[in-house]
Coordinates of C-alpha atoms and ligand atoms in Angstrom, one line a residue:
Chain A
X948 CA -4.1 36.0 -39.2
X949 CA -7.7 34.7 -39.3
X950 CA -7.8 31.4 -35.8
X951 CA -10.8 30.1 -34.3
X952 CA -10.5 32.2 -30.6
X953 CA -10.8 28.2 -28.8
X954 CA -10.9 30.3 -25.0
X955 CA -12.8 33.6 -24.4
X956 CA -12.5 34.7 -21.0
X957 CA -15.2 37.9 -20.3
X958 CA -15.1 40.1 -17.3
X959 CA -14.9 36.9 -15.3
X960 CA -14.8 37.7 -11.0
X961 CA -13.9 35.4 -8.6
X962 CA -14.6 36.2 -4.8
X963 CA -14.1 34.1 -1.7
X964 CA -15.9 34.9 0.7
X965 CA -15.6 33.4 4.5
X966 CA -17.0 34.3 7.4
X967 CA -14.2 36.4 8.5
X968 CA -13.1 38.0 5.1
X969 CA -13.6 38.8 1.8
X970 CA -11.6 38.0 -1.2
X971 CA -11.5 39.6 -4.3
X972 CA -9.0 36.6 -6.0
X973 CA -10.3 37.6 -9.4
X974 CA -11.7 40.9 -10.9
X975 CA -12.5 41.7 -14.5
X976 CA -10.1 39.3 -16.4
X977 CA -11.2 39.7 -19.9
X978 CA -9.2 38.1 -22.7
X979 CA -9.1 35.4 -25.2
X980 CA -7.1 32.9 -26.1
X981 CA -6.6 31.2 -29.8
X982 CA -6.4 27.9 -31.6
X983 CA -3.2 26.3 -30.8
X984 CA -2.3 28.9 -28.7
X985 CA 0.1 28.9 -25.2
X986 CA -0.2 31.4 -23.5
X987 CA 1.6 31.7 -20.2
X988 CA 0.2 33.0 -16.7
X989 CA 2.6 35.5 -14.3
X990 CA 2.6 37.0 -11.5
X991 CA 3.3 37.8 -7.4
X992 CA 2.0 35.2 -4.9
X993 CA -1.4 34.7 -4.7
X994 CA -2.7 37.4 -7.1
X995 CA -5.0 34.4 -8.7
X996 CA -3.0 32.3 -11.1
X997 CA -4.3 29.5 -9.8
X998 CA -8.0 30.4 -9.2
X999 CA -8.3 32.1 -12.6
X1000 CA -6.9 28.5 -14.0
X1001 CA -9.7 26.4 -12.7
X1002 CA -12.0 29.1 -13.2
X1003 CA -10.9 27.8 -17.0
X1004 CA -11.5 24.4 -16.4
X1005 CA -15.4 24.4 -15.4
X1006 CA -14.1 22.9 -11.5
X1007 CA -15.0 26.5 -9.7
X1008 CA -17.3 28.5 -11.3
X1009 CA -16.8 32.5 -11.6
X1010 CA -18.3 34.5 -9.2
X1011 CA -19.5 36.8 -12.4
X1012 CA -18.2 37.0 -15.5
X1013 CA -18.2 34.3 -18.8
X1014 CA -15.6 31.3 -20.0
X1015 CA -15.9 30.0 -22.9
X1016 CA -14.9 27.3 -24.6
X1017 CA -15.1 27.4 -28.5
X1018 CA -18.3 29.7 -28.8
X1019 CA -19.8 27.7 -25.4
X1020 CA -20.5 28.5 -22.1
X1021 CA -18.1 26.3 -19.9
X1022 CA -21.4 25.4 -17.2
X1023 CA -19.2 21.9 -15.7
X1024 CA -15.6 20.6 -16.6
X1025 CA -15.4 18.9 -19.8
X1026 CA -13.3 16.1 -19.6
X1027 CA -13.4 15.4 -23.7
X1028 CA -12.1 19.1 -24.3
X1029 CA -9.8 20.1 -21.1
X1030 CA -6.9 18.3 -20.0
X1031 CA -5.7 20.3 -16.6
X1032 CA -2.7 19.1 -15.5
X1033 CA -1.3 19.9 -11.4
X1034 CA 1.6 21.1 -9.7
X1035 CA 2.1 17.5 -8.1
X1036 CA 1.7 15.5 -10.2
X1037 CA -1.9 14.5 -8.9
X1038 CA -0.1 10.1 -9.9
X1039 CA -2.6 7.8 -7.5
X1040 CA 0.6 6.0 -4.8
X1041 CA -1.2 2.7 -5.6
X1042 CA -1.6 2.6 -9.9
X1043 CA 1.3 1.9 -12.1
X1044 CA 2.2 3.8 -14.7
X1045 CA 0.4 2.9 -17.2
X1046 CA -2.9 1.8 -14.7
X1047 CA -3.0 5.5 -14.1
X1048 CA -2.9 6.7 -18.2
X1049 CA -6.1 4.1 -17.9
X1050 CA -7.7 6.1 -15.1
X1051 CA -9.1 8.4 -17.3
X1052 CA -10.5 6.3 -19.8
X1053 CA -12.2 3.9 -17.7
X1054 CA -13.7 6.9 -15.9
X1055 CA -15.1 7.4 -19.5
X1056 CA -16.2 4.0 -19.7
X1057 CA -13.6 4.0 -22.7
X1058 CA -11.4 1.5 -25.0
X1059 CA -7.9 2.6 -24.3
X1060 CA -6.2 4.9 -27.5
X1061 CA -3.4 1.8 -27.6
X1062 CA -1.3 3.8 -30.2
X1063 CA -1.8 7.1 -28.7
X1064 CA -0.3 5.9 -25.3
X1065 CA 2.5 4.4 -26.8
X1066 CA 3.5 7.0 -28.9
X1067 CA 3.4 9.6 -26.1
X1068 CA 4.9 6.9 -23.4
X1069 CA 8.3 7.6 -26.3
X1070 CA 7.9 11.4 -26.4
X1071 CA 8.5 11.2 -23.0
X1072 CA 11.1 8.7 -22.6
X1073 CA 8.5 6.8 -20.0
X1074 CA 8.6 3.5 -22.3
X1075 CA 10.0 0.5 -20.1
X1076 CA 8.1 2.2 -16.6
X1077 CA 4.2 1.8 -18.2
X1078 CA 4.8 -1.1 -14.7
X1079 CA 6.4 1.5 -12.4
X1080 CA 4.3 2.6 -9.5
X1081 CA 5.0 6.5 -9.0
X1082 CA 7.3 6.3 -5.6
X1083 CA 9.7 4.9 -7.8
X1084 CA 9.7 7.4 -10.4
X1085 CA 11.9 10.3 -9.9
X1086 CA 10.0 13.7 -9.4
X1087 CA 10.7 14.1 -13.7
X1088 CA 9.4 11.2 -14.3
X1089 CA 5.8 11.6 -12.8
X1090 CA 5.5 14.8 -14.3
X1091 CA 5.7 14.2 -17.0
X1092 CA 3.7 10.7 -16.9
X1093 CA 0.9 13.0 -15.4
X1094 CA 0.8 15.1 -19.0
X1095 CA 1.1 12.0 -20.9
X1096 CA -2.7 10.9 -18.9
X1097 CA -3.8 14.1 -19.1
X1098 CA -2.7 13.8 -23.3
X1099 CA -3.0 10.4 -24.2
X1100 CA -7.2 12.0 -23.8
X1101 CA -6.5 13.8 -26.8
X1102 CA -7.9 17.7 -25.2
X1103 CA -8.2 20.8 -27.5
X1104 CA -7.0 22.8 -24.7
X1105 CA -4.2 21.6 -21.2
X1106 CA -4.2 24.2 -18.2
X1107 CA -1.1 23.1 -15.8
X1108 CA -0.7 24.7 -12.9
X1109 CA 3.1 25.5 -11.9
X1110 CA 3.6 22.3 -13.3
X1111 CA 7.6 21.9 -12.8
X1112 CA 7.7 24.1 -10.2
X1113 CA 8.7 21.5 -7.1
X1114 CA 11.6 20.1 -9.9
X1115 CA 15.7 20.9 -9.9
X1116 CA 16.5 23.6 -12.8
X1117 CA 18.1 21.3 -14.5
X1118 CA 15.1 19.0 -14.8
X1119 CA 13.0 23.1 -15.4
X1120 CA 14.6 23.1 -18.5
X1121 CA 14.8 19.4 -20.1
X1122 CA 11.0 20.0 -18.8
X1123 CA 10.3 23.1 -20.6
X1124 CA 11.6 21.2 -23.9
X1125 CA 9.7 18.2 -24.1
X1126 CA 6.7 20.4 -23.1
X1127 CA 8.0 21.9 -26.5
X1128 CA 8.7 18.9 -28.6
X1129 CA 4.9 17.5 -27.8
X1130 CA 2.6 21.0 -28.1
X1131 CA 4.7 21.7 -31.6
X1132 CA 3.9 18.2 -32.5
X1133 CA 0.3 18.2 -31.2
X1134 CA -0.2 22.1 -31.4
X1135 CA -2.8 21.6 -28.5
X1136 CA -4.4 25.2 -27.1
X1137 CA -1.9 25.2 -23.5
X1138 CA -2.5 27.6 -20.7
X1139 CA 0.7 27.6 -17.9
X1140 CA 0.5 29.5 -14.7
X1141 CA 4.2 29.5 -14.1
X1142 CA 5.9 31.4 -11.5
X1143 CA 9.2 31.4 -13.1
X1144 CA 9.1 33.7 -15.4
X1145 CA 12.1 32.8 -17.3
X1146 CA 11.0 29.8 -18.2
X1147 CA 6.8 31.7 -19.3
X1148 CA 8.5 34.0 -22.1
X1149 CA 10.9 30.9 -23.2
X1150 CA 7.5 28.4 -23.2
X1151 CA 5.3 30.6 -23.8
X1152 CA 3.3 33.3 -27.8
X1153 CA 2.1 35.8 -25.3
X1154 CA 2.5 36.5 -21.4
X1155 CA -0.9 37.6 -19.3
X1156 CA 1.0 39.9 -16.2
X1157 CA -0.9 40.1 -13.1
X1158 CA -1.0 41.5 -10.9
X1159 CA -2.8 40.9 -7.2
X1160 CA -5.0 42.0 -5.3
X1161 CA -7.4 42.2 -6.7
X1162 CA -5.9 39.6 -9.6
X1163 CA -6.0 41.7 -12.4
X1164 CA -3.9 41.4 -15.7
X1165 CA -2.1 44.0 -16.2
X1166 CA 0.2 43.7 -19.0
X1167 CA -0.5 40.8 -22.1
X1168 CA 4.3 40.6 -23.2
X1169 CA 4.2 39.2 -27.0
X1170 CA 7.5 37.1 -27.8
X1171 CA 7.7 36.5 -31.2
X1172 CA 11.1 34.1 -30.9
X1173 CA 11.2 31.7 -33.7
X1174 CA 10.7 28.3 -32.9
X1175 CA 11.7 25.3 -32.0
X1176 CA 14.0 28.0 -29.2
X1177 CA 17.1 25.9 -27.5
X1178 CA 17.5 27.0 -24.0
X1179 CA 20.7 28.7 -25.1
X1180 CA 17.5 31.5 -26.0
X1181 CA 17.0 32.7 -22.2
X1182 CA 20.6 34.1 -22.8
X1183 CA 20.2 36.5 -25.3
X1184 CA 19.7 39.9 -24.5
X1185 CA 16.4 40.4 -26.1
X1186 CA 15.6 37.1 -23.6
X1187 CA 16.6 39.2 -20.2
X1188 CA 15.1 43.0 -21.5
X1189 CA 11.5 40.9 -21.7
X1190 CA 12.5 39.0 -18.2
X1191 CA 13.4 43.2 -16.7
X1192 CA 10.7 45.0 -17.8
X1193 CA 8.3 42.0 -16.6
X1194 CA 9.6 41.4 -13.3
X1195 CA 10.1 45.5 -12.8
X1196 CA 5.5 45.0 -14.2
X1197 CA 5.2 41.8 -11.4
X1198 CA 7.3 43.2 -8.2
X1199 CA 5.7 46.9 -8.8
X1200 CA 2.9 45.6 -8.6
X1201 CA 3.8 43.4 -5.3
X1202 CA 5.4 46.7 -2.9
X1203 CA 3.1 49.4 -4.9
X1204 CA -0.1 47.2 -3.0
X1205 CA 1.8 48.1 -0.1
X1206 CA 1.1 44.2 0.3
Chain B
X1425 CA -26.2 21.7 -10.6
X1426 CA -23.6 19.6 -9.2
X1427 CA -19.8 22.5 -10.2
X1428 CA -22.0 24.4 -8.0
X1429 CA -20.5 22.7 -3.3
X1430 CA -17.5 22.4 -5.9
X1431 CA -17.3 26.2 -6.2
X1432 CA -15.2 27.3 -3.0
X1433 CA -13.5 24.3 -1.1
X1434 CA -11.8 22.5 -3.5
X1435 CA -8.4 25.9 -3.8
X1436 CA -8.0 25.0 -0.3
X1437 CA -5.8 21.3 -1.5
X1438 CA -3.0 23.6 0.0
X1439 CA -4.0 22.5 3.7
X1440 CA -5.3 18.7 2.4
X1441 CA -3.2 17.5 5.1
X1442 CA -1.1 14.2 3.9
X1443 CA -1.4 10.6 5.8
X1444 CA 0.5 12.2 8.8
X1445 CA -2.0 14.5 10.0
X1446 CA -3.7 13.4 13.4
X1447 CA -7.3 12.8 13.4
X1448 CA -9.4 13.1 15.9
X1449 CA -8.7 9.9 17.7
X1450 CA -5.5 8.5 16.4
X1451 CA -4.6 5.7 17.3
X1452 CA -2.3 4.4 14.3
X1453 CA 0.7 4.4 15.9
X1454 CA -0.3 0.1 17.2
X1455 CA 0.2 -0.8 12.9
X1456 CA 3.7 0.8 12.3
X1457 CA 4.9 -0.5 15.5
X1458 CA 8.4 -2.6 14.2
X1459 CA 8.5 -6.5 13.3
X1460 CA 11.7 -8.6 13.4
X1461 CA 12.2 -9.8 9.7
X1462 CA 14.9 -11.7 8.3
X1463 CA 15.7 -15.4 9.4
X1464 CA 18.1 -14.2 12.1
X1465 CA 15.6 -11.8 14.0
X1466 CA 12.6 -13.7 14.0
X1467 CA 15.4 -16.8 15.5
X1468 CA 17.0 -14.0 18.4
X1469 CA 13.7 -12.4 18.9
X1470 CA 12.0 -17.0 19.4
X1471 CA 15.6 -17.3 21.0
X1472 CA 15.4 -15.2 23.7
X1473 CA 11.2 -15.7 24.6
X1474 CA 12.3 -19.9 25.5
X1475 CA 14.9 -17.4 27.2
X1476 CA 12.8 -15.3 29.8
X1477 CA 10.5 -18.1 29.3
X1478 CA 12.9 -21.0 30.6
X1479 CA 14.0 -18.7 33.3
X1480 CA 10.1 -18.0 34.6
X1481 CA 10.5 -21.1 35.2
X1482 CA 13.5 -21.4 36.8
X1483 CA 12.8 -18.3 40.2
X1484 CA 9.0 -20.3 39.9
X1485 CA 11.4 -23.7 40.9
X1486 CA 13.9 -22.2 43.1
X1487 CA 12.1 -19.7 45.1
X1488 CA 9.1 -22.4 45.7
X1489 CA 6.8 -20.6 44.1
X1490 CA 3.5 -22.2 44.8
X1491 CA 1.2 -23.2 41.0
X1492 CA -1.6 -21.6 43.2
X1493 CA 0.5 -18.0 43.6
X1494 CA 1.6 -18.8 40.4
X1495 CA 1.5 -21.2 37.1
X1496 CA 4.4 -22.7 35.8
X1497 CA 5.1 -21.6 32.3
X1498 CA 5.7 -25.7 31.4
X1499 CA 1.9 -26.2 34.1
X1500 CA 0.4 -24.9 31.4
X1501 CA 2.1 -25.7 28.4
X1502 CA 1.3 -28.8 29.4
X1503 CA -3.0 -27.9 30.4
X1504 CA -3.2 -26.6 27.1
X1505 CA -2.2 -30.1 24.9
X1506 CA -3.9 -32.0 26.7
X1507 CA -7.5 -30.2 28.3
X1508 CA -7.9 -28.2 25.0
X1509 CA -10.5 -30.7 23.6
X1510 CA -12.2 -30.8 27.1
X1511 CA -12.0 -26.7 28.9
X1512 CA -10.8 -24.2 26.6
X1513 CA -12.2 -25.3 22.5
X1514 CA -16.1 -25.0 23.8
X1515 CA -15.5 -21.8 25.3
X1516 CA -12.9 -20.5 22.5
X1517 CA -16.0 -21.1 20.0
X1518 CA -18.6 -19.3 22.1
X1519 CA -16.0 -16.4 22.2
X1520 CA -15.0 -16.3 18.4
X1521 CA -18.4 -16.3 17.5
X1522 CA -19.4 -14.0 19.7
X1523 CA -16.1 -11.5 18.8
X1524 CA -16.8 -11.6 14.6
X1525 CA -21.1 -11.2 14.6
X1526 CA -20.4 -8.3 16.9
X1527 CA -17.2 -7.5 14.9
X1528 CA -19.0 -7.4 10.8
X1529 CA -22.5 -5.7 12.3
X1530 CA -19.9 -3.0 14.0
X1531 CA -17.0 -2.3 11.8
X1532 CA -20.2 -2.6 8.8
X1533 CA -22.5 0.3 10.3
X1534 CA -18.9 1.8 11.3
X1535 CA -17.9 2.2 7.4
X1536 CA -21.5 2.8 6.4
X1537 CA -21.7 5.4 8.5
X1538 CA -18.6 6.7 6.7
X1539 CA -19.2 7.2 3.7
X1540 CA -22.3 9.2 4.3
X1541 CA -20.2 11.8 6.6
X1542 CA -18.6 12.1 3.8
X1543 CA -20.8 12.0 1.3
X1544 CA -23.2 14.0 3.3
X1545 CA -20.6 16.6 5.5
X1546 CA -22.8 17.8 7.7
X1547 CA -24.0 15.4 9.1
X1548 CA -20.3 15.1 11.4
X1549 CA -21.5 17.4 13.6
X1550 CA -24.0 15.3 14.6
X1551 CA -22.6 12.3 14.3
X1552 CA -19.6 12.5 16.5
X1553 CA -20.3 13.1 20.1
X1554 CA -21.8 10.4 20.0
X1555 CA -18.7 8.3 18.5
X1556 CA -16.5 10.3 20.5
X1557 CA -19.3 9.0 24.0
X1558 CA -18.9 5.3 22.2
X1559 CA -14.9 5.0 21.6
X1560 CA -14.4 7.5 25.1
X1561 CA -16.3 4.7 27.3
X1562 CA -16.1 1.1 27.9
X1563 CA -18.7 -1.4 26.5
X1564 CA -18.4 -3.6 28.9
X1565 CA -20.3 -1.2 31.1
X1566 CA -22.9 -1.4 29.7
X1567 CA -23.7 -6.1 30.2
X1568 CA -25.1 -5.6 33.2
X1569 CA -27.9 -3.2 31.2
X1570 CA -27.5 -5.1 27.9
X1571 CA -27.9 -8.7 30.0
X1572 CA -31.6 -7.0 32.4
X1573 CA -32.7 -5.8 28.8
X1574 CA -31.5 -9.1 26.4
X1575 CA -31.1 -11.9 28.7
X1576 CA -27.6 -14.1 28.7
X1577 CA -27.0 -15.1 26.1
X1578 CA -25.2 -13.7 23.0
X1579 CA -27.0 -10.6 22.1
X1580 CA -26.4 -8.2 25.1
X1581 CA -22.5 -8.7 24.4
X1582 CA -23.0 -8.7 20.7
X1583 CA -24.6 -5.3 20.8
X1584 CA -21.6 -4.0 23.0
X1585 CA -18.6 -5.6 20.4
X1586 CA -20.5 -3.6 17.8
X1587 CA -20.4 -1.2 20.0
X1588 CA -16.8 -1.1 20.9
X1589 CA -15.9 -2.2 16.9
X1590 CA -18.4 -0.1 15.5
X1591 CA -17.3 3.9 16.5
X1592 CA -13.7 2.8 16.4
X1593 CA -13.1 2.5 12.3
X1594 CA -16.3 5.2 11.9
X1595 CA -13.6 7.5 13.3
X1596 CA -10.5 5.9 10.6
X1597 CA -12.7 5.4 7.9
X1598 CA -14.2 8.6 7.9
X1599 CA -10.2 10.7 8.3
X1600 CA -8.6 8.5 5.8
X1601 CA -11.5 9.3 3.1
X1602 CA -11.7 13.1 4.6
X1603 CA -7.7 13.2 4.1
X1604 CA -8.0 12.8 0.2
X1605 CA -5.5 15.2 -0.7
X1606 CA -8.0 17.8 -2.8
X1607 CA -6.2 17.2 -5.7
X1608 CA -7.1 13.5 -6.6
X1609 CA -10.4 14.3 -6.1
X1610 CA -10.6 17.2 -8.9
X1611 CA -8.1 15.4 -10.7
X1612 CA -11.1 12.7 -11.5
X1613 CA -13.6 15.9 -11.6
X1614 CA -12.2 17.1 -14.3
X1615 CA -12.2 13.5 -16.4
X1616 CA -15.8 14.3 -15.7
X1617 CA -16.3 10.9 -13.0
X1618 CA -19.8 10.3 -11.2
X1619 CA -19.1 10.9 -7.2
X1620 CA -19.6 7.5 -7.0
X1621 CA -16.4 6.7 -9.6
X1622 CA -14.2 9.5 -7.2
X1623 CA -15.0 7.0 -4.8
X1624 CA -14.9 3.9 -5.3
X1625 CA -11.7 5.3 -7.7
X1626 CA -9.5 7.1 -5.4
X1627 CA -11.3 7.7 -2.2
X1628 CA -11.6 4.8 -1.0
X1629 CA -7.6 3.2 -2.6
X1630 CA -6.9 6.4 -1.1
X1631 CA -8.2 5.7 2.8
X1632 CA -7.5 2.1 2.7
X1633 CA -4.4 1.9 4.8
X1634 CA -6.8 3.7 7.5
X1635 CA -9.9 1.9 7.5
X1636 CA -7.8 -1.5 8.0
X1637 CA -5.8 0.2 11.2
X1638 CA -10.2 0.9 11.9
X1639 CA -10.4 -2.8 11.1
X1640 CA -7.6 -3.8 13.9
X1641 CA -8.2 -1.2 16.5
X1642 CA -11.7 -1.9 15.9
X1643 CA -10.9 -5.7 16.9
X1644 CA -9.0 -5.0 19.3
X1645 CA -11.3 -2.6 21.4
X1646 CA -14.1 -5.9 19.9
X1647 CA -12.2 -8.1 22.3
X1648 CA -11.4 -6.3 25.2
X1649 CA -14.9 -6.5 25.3
X1650 CA -15.6 -9.9 24.9
X1651 CA -13.1 -11.5 27.4
X1652 CA -14.7 -8.5 29.8
X1653 CA -18.0 -9.1 29.3
X1654 CA -17.8 -12.1 29.2
X1655 CA -16.6 -11.6 33.2
X1656 CA -19.5 -10.2 33.5
X1657 CA -21.8 -13.1 33.3
X1658 CA -23.9 -14.9 31.0
X1659 CA -21.8 -17.9 31.7
X1660 CA -20.1 -19.0 28.2
X1661 CA -16.5 -18.5 26.7
X1662 CA -13.1 -17.6 28.0
X1663 CA -13.4 -14.2 29.9
X1664 CA -16.0 -16.6 31.7
X1665 CA -13.4 -19.3 32.5
X1666 CA -10.9 -16.9 33.4
X1667 CA -13.3 -15.7 36.3
X1668 CA -13.8 -19.9 37.1
X1669 CA -10.4 -21.3 37.2
X1670 CA -10.0 -18.1 39.5
X1671 CA -12.3 -18.8 41.6
X1672 CA -11.5 -22.3 41.8
X1673 CA -7.1 -21.5 42.0
X1674 CA -6.6 -24.0 39.0
X1675 CA -4.2 -21.0 38.1
X1676 CA -2.1 -23.6 35.1
X1677 CA -5.9 -23.0 34.0
X1678 CA -6.0 -20.0 34.6
X1679 CA -2.8 -19.4 31.9
X1680 CA -3.8 -22.2 29.6
X1681 CA -6.8 -19.6 28.7
X1682 CA -4.9 -16.6 28.9
X1683 CA -2.4 -17.6 27.2
X1684 CA -5.2 -18.6 24.9
X1685 CA -6.3 -15.0 24.9
X1686 CA -3.4 -12.5 24.3
X1687 CA -3.0 -15.5 20.9
X1688 CA -6.3 -14.2 19.8
X1689 CA -5.7 -11.3 20.5
X1690 CA -1.8 -11.5 18.1
X1691 CA -3.3 -13.6 15.8
X1692 CA -5.7 -10.2 14.9
X1693 CA -2.6 -7.5 15.4
X1694 CA -0.9 -10.3 12.5
X1695 CA -4.1 -11.2 10.8
X1696 CA -4.2 -6.9 9.7
X1697 CA -0.6 -6.3 9.3
X1698 CA -0.9 -9.0 7.0
X1699 CA -3.8 -7.5 5.1
X1700 CA -2.4 -3.8 5.2
X1701 CA 1.0 -5.1 3.9
X1702 CA -0.5 -6.8 0.8
X1703 CA -3.1 -4.5 0.5
X1704 CA -2.0 -0.6 1.3
X1705 CA 1.8 -0.9 0.7
X1706 CA 1.9 2.0 -0.8
X1707 CA 1.5 4.0 2.0
X1708 CA 4.6 4.3 4.1
Ligands
ATP2302 N1 -11.0 28.3 -1.4 C1 -10.8 30.2 -0.9 N2 -11.1 30.7 0.1 C2 -10.1 32.0 0.7 N3 -10.1 32.3 -0.3 C3 -8.7 31.2 -1.0 C4 -9.1 30.5 -1.4 N4 -8.5 30.5 -2.1 C5 -7.2 31.1 -2.5 N5 -8.2 32.0 -1.5 C6 -7.1 33.4 -1.9 O1 -7.3 34.0 -3.0 C7 -6.6 34.8 -3.9 C8 -5.9 33.7 -4.8 O2 -5.1 32.6 -4.2 P1 -5.0 31.9 -6.0 O3 -3.9 30.3 -4.9 O4 -5.3 32.3 -7.0 O5 -3.0 32.6 -5.9 P2 -1.9 32.3 -7.0 O6 -1.4 32.8 -7.8 O7 -2.8 30.6 -7.3 O8 -0.8 31.6 -6.5 P3 0.5 31.0 -5.6 O9 1.6 31.4 -6.6 O10 1.5 30.7 -4.8 O11 -0.2 29.2 -6.5 C9 -5.4 34.8 -2.8 O12 -5.0 35.8 -2.1 C10 -6.1 33.4 -1.4 O13 -6.0 33.4 -0.4
MG2303 MG1 -1.1 28.9 -7.6

């Protein structure tokens, strides 16, 4: 396969320094993400997943090492090429859903791409809620709204930090299917951080497993279940086998370090 | 580089306090007093007030209390209606004038300082001590000194009122700006927002409920200072009338001035409550 490399991570380390201690949140991380690839990052809490994602977003420079997007060195956020989705939906509560989706356009002083926004709202099942305030939407609707907001900018890369972490299991499955539907349609490059190993396997082409303190890439698992994937995939023996082996890795790295 | 100053403060979003965390001087509870809703509740509250006032009237009649000890509600109300243009309008206008002048100056400086401290976080350790001193010291205490410097006109009172309102506006606004969810700021930055855009589109609206509370509490402090300062000296305003009528033992007139001052205070409270509901109703 000849695919372009979208994201190239070279020897990235991030050290947090405070008066009392130094934390090596990410250490010597090197990997690449291909164009249109769906990568999930899993690992124990505090192993540096968020830190890694923020390094990839340009919001948060690495202490050492480099990140290249399409061969270009990343030094600051790239609003037109990278979209971020956070754990909280981060919709501004004083703006309606539509006004929230319009916010990035206003910041960039660009006209709103009505066609794309309409299409995304349709796919997200948010038609008819454009004028609702976030306080009037359910958790799942808010998350879909924030994904629509990011996708409406038509970025090449979508970075997602546990976007469905706060949702119940059923809504979460629904959101996973929604995300796959959107991804299969748009073929964005996605880096998706999650606590849930089964969510990672269900979504990803490849799963990056991280081990904590210092946060390193400990293993890469190729997931080649055919697409489109069905929700029952999670009950197949092969799925469970992968789940178990990743789980052992994550658990092992946790206790192995004596933390 | 713009990204450098972000380096180590952004990922700490887990600790960013929501709007419920307490600030250094938290006087926000006044904004969340429950109000009567609906015709029935409002009518019953009014009915109780009428009963209380009537009861007071009869107790004063039955106990043969002299007017110089405690004026009857009816005599106060009568004085309010008959003497308003001659006795109360001018001092009311004077108090209103100094109050608003002080409020405008104080809140403008307070709000600007809050913005400054937010954009340059290092500065707040230098400014906070003075703000704390100003908030905790009754500004009326400055009046004798200010009068020596600026005479008996409006100036000393406007200064005292500014000093009473400004720090309140500043503390509440700065707290509001600072509490802005770090992830929301990061969101703005990920879309390439400038510092000014972040302020206008995210920080300011986010802080608005706190700013309004700052204005409300600041205004109440301001009124306190205005009336108190007038009582100290200068021969102007409602505070001066309080001293004047009580020294002549004209207690009905004294009561009338008191009612006007109280109405003013409640007016301030109601106004900002209304503004809060209109512009910051998402924050509940
Ligand atoms: N601003 C910061 N200052 C100091 N240390 C930090 C900071 N942010 C994160 N850390 C530390 O870096 C390590 C990695 O944190 P990070 O948030 O990247 O983990 P994570 O894998 O995203 O965890 P979780 O799954 O719980 O979200 C942790 O040990 C954390 O304590
Ligand atoms: Mg995290």
